[in-house]
Coordinates of C-alpha atoms in Angstrom, one line a residue:
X216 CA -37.0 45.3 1.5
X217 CA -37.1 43.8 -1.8
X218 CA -36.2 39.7 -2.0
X219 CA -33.9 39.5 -4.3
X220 CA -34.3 35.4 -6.0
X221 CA -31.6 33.3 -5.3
X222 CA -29.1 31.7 -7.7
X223 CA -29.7 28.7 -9.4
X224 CA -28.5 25.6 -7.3
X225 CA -25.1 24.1 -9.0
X226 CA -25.6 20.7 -10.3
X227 CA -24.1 17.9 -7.9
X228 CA -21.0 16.5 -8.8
X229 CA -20.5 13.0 -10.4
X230 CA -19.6 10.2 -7.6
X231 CA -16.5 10.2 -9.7
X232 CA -14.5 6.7 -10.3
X233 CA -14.0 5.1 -13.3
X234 CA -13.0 1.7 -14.6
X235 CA -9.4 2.0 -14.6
X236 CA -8.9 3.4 -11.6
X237 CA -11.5 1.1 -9.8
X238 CA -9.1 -1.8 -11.3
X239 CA -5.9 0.0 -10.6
X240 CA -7.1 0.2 -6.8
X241 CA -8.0 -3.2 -7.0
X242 CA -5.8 -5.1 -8.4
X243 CA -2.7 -2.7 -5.9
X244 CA -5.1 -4.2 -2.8
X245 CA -4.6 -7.6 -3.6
X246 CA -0.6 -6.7 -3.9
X247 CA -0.3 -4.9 -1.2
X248 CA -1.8 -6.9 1.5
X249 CA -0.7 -10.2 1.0
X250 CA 2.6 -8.5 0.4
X251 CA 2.2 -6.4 3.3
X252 CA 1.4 -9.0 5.5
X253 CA 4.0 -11.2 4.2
X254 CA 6.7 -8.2 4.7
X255 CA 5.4 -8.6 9.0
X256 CA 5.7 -11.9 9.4
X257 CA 9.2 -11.9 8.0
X258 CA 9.9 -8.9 9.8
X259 CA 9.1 -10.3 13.0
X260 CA 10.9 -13.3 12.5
X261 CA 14.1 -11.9 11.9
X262 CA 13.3 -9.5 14.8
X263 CA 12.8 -12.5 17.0
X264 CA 15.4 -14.5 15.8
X265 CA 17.8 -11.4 16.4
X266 CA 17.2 -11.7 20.0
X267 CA 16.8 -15.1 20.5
X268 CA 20.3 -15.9 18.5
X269 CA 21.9 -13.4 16.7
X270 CA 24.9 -15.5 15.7
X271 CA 22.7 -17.6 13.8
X272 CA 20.9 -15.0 12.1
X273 CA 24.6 -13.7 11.2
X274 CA 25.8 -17.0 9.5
X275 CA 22.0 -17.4 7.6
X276 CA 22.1 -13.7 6.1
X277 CA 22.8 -14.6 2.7
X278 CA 20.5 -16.9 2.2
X279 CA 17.5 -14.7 4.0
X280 CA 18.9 -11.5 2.0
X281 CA 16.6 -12.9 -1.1
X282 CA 13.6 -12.0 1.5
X283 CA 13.8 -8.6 0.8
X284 CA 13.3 -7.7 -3.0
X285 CA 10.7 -10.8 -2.9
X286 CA 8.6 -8.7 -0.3
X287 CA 9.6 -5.0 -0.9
X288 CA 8.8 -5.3 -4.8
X289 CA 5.3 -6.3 -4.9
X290 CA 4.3 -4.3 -1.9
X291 CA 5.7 -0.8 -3.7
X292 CA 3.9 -1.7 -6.4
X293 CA 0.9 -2.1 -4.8
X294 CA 1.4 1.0 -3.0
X295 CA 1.5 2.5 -6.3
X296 CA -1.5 1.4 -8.0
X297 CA -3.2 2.0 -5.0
X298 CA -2.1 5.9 -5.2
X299 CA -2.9 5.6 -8.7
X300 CA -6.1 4.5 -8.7
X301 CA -7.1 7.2 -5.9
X302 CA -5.9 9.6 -7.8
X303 CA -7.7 8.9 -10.6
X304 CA -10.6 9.4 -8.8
X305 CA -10.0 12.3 -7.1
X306 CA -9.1 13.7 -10.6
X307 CA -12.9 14.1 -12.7

């Protein structure tokens, strides 16, 4: 049997990451859970206040519809720069 040499080892790839996706990630982490948590707390309020009176939570709708964008907005943009910034990695 003749050993044949093997291959030459492939260099090991870069730990990948770079600035700009290390501060998109970031800065989306610091949206999103504040945001995040904010959407819950809401959440579970109106929940609560659903079963404990809904005919209250009727007549105070318009003024708890503002809840909404406030909450939703930053945490989908957070989500986003959070996506961003992983993809940006995963991409070198």
């Amino acid at each position: 049997m003749v050993n044949d040499p093997l291959p030459p080892l492939a260099p090991p790839p870069s730990p990948g990451g770079n600035a700009a996706g290390c501060a998109l990630f970031a800065i989306g982490m610091l949206m999103l859970i504040p945001s995040g948590l904010c959407t819950a707390f809401g959440g579970f309020g109106l929940i609560a206040q659903l079963f404990d009176d809904p005919k209250q939570l009727i007549e105070n709708f318009p003024d708890i519809l503002p809840f909404v964008p406030i909450t939703i907005i930053p945490l989908g943009l957070g989500i986003v720069l959070v996506r961003l910034g992983l993809r940006s990695r995963k991409d070198q």
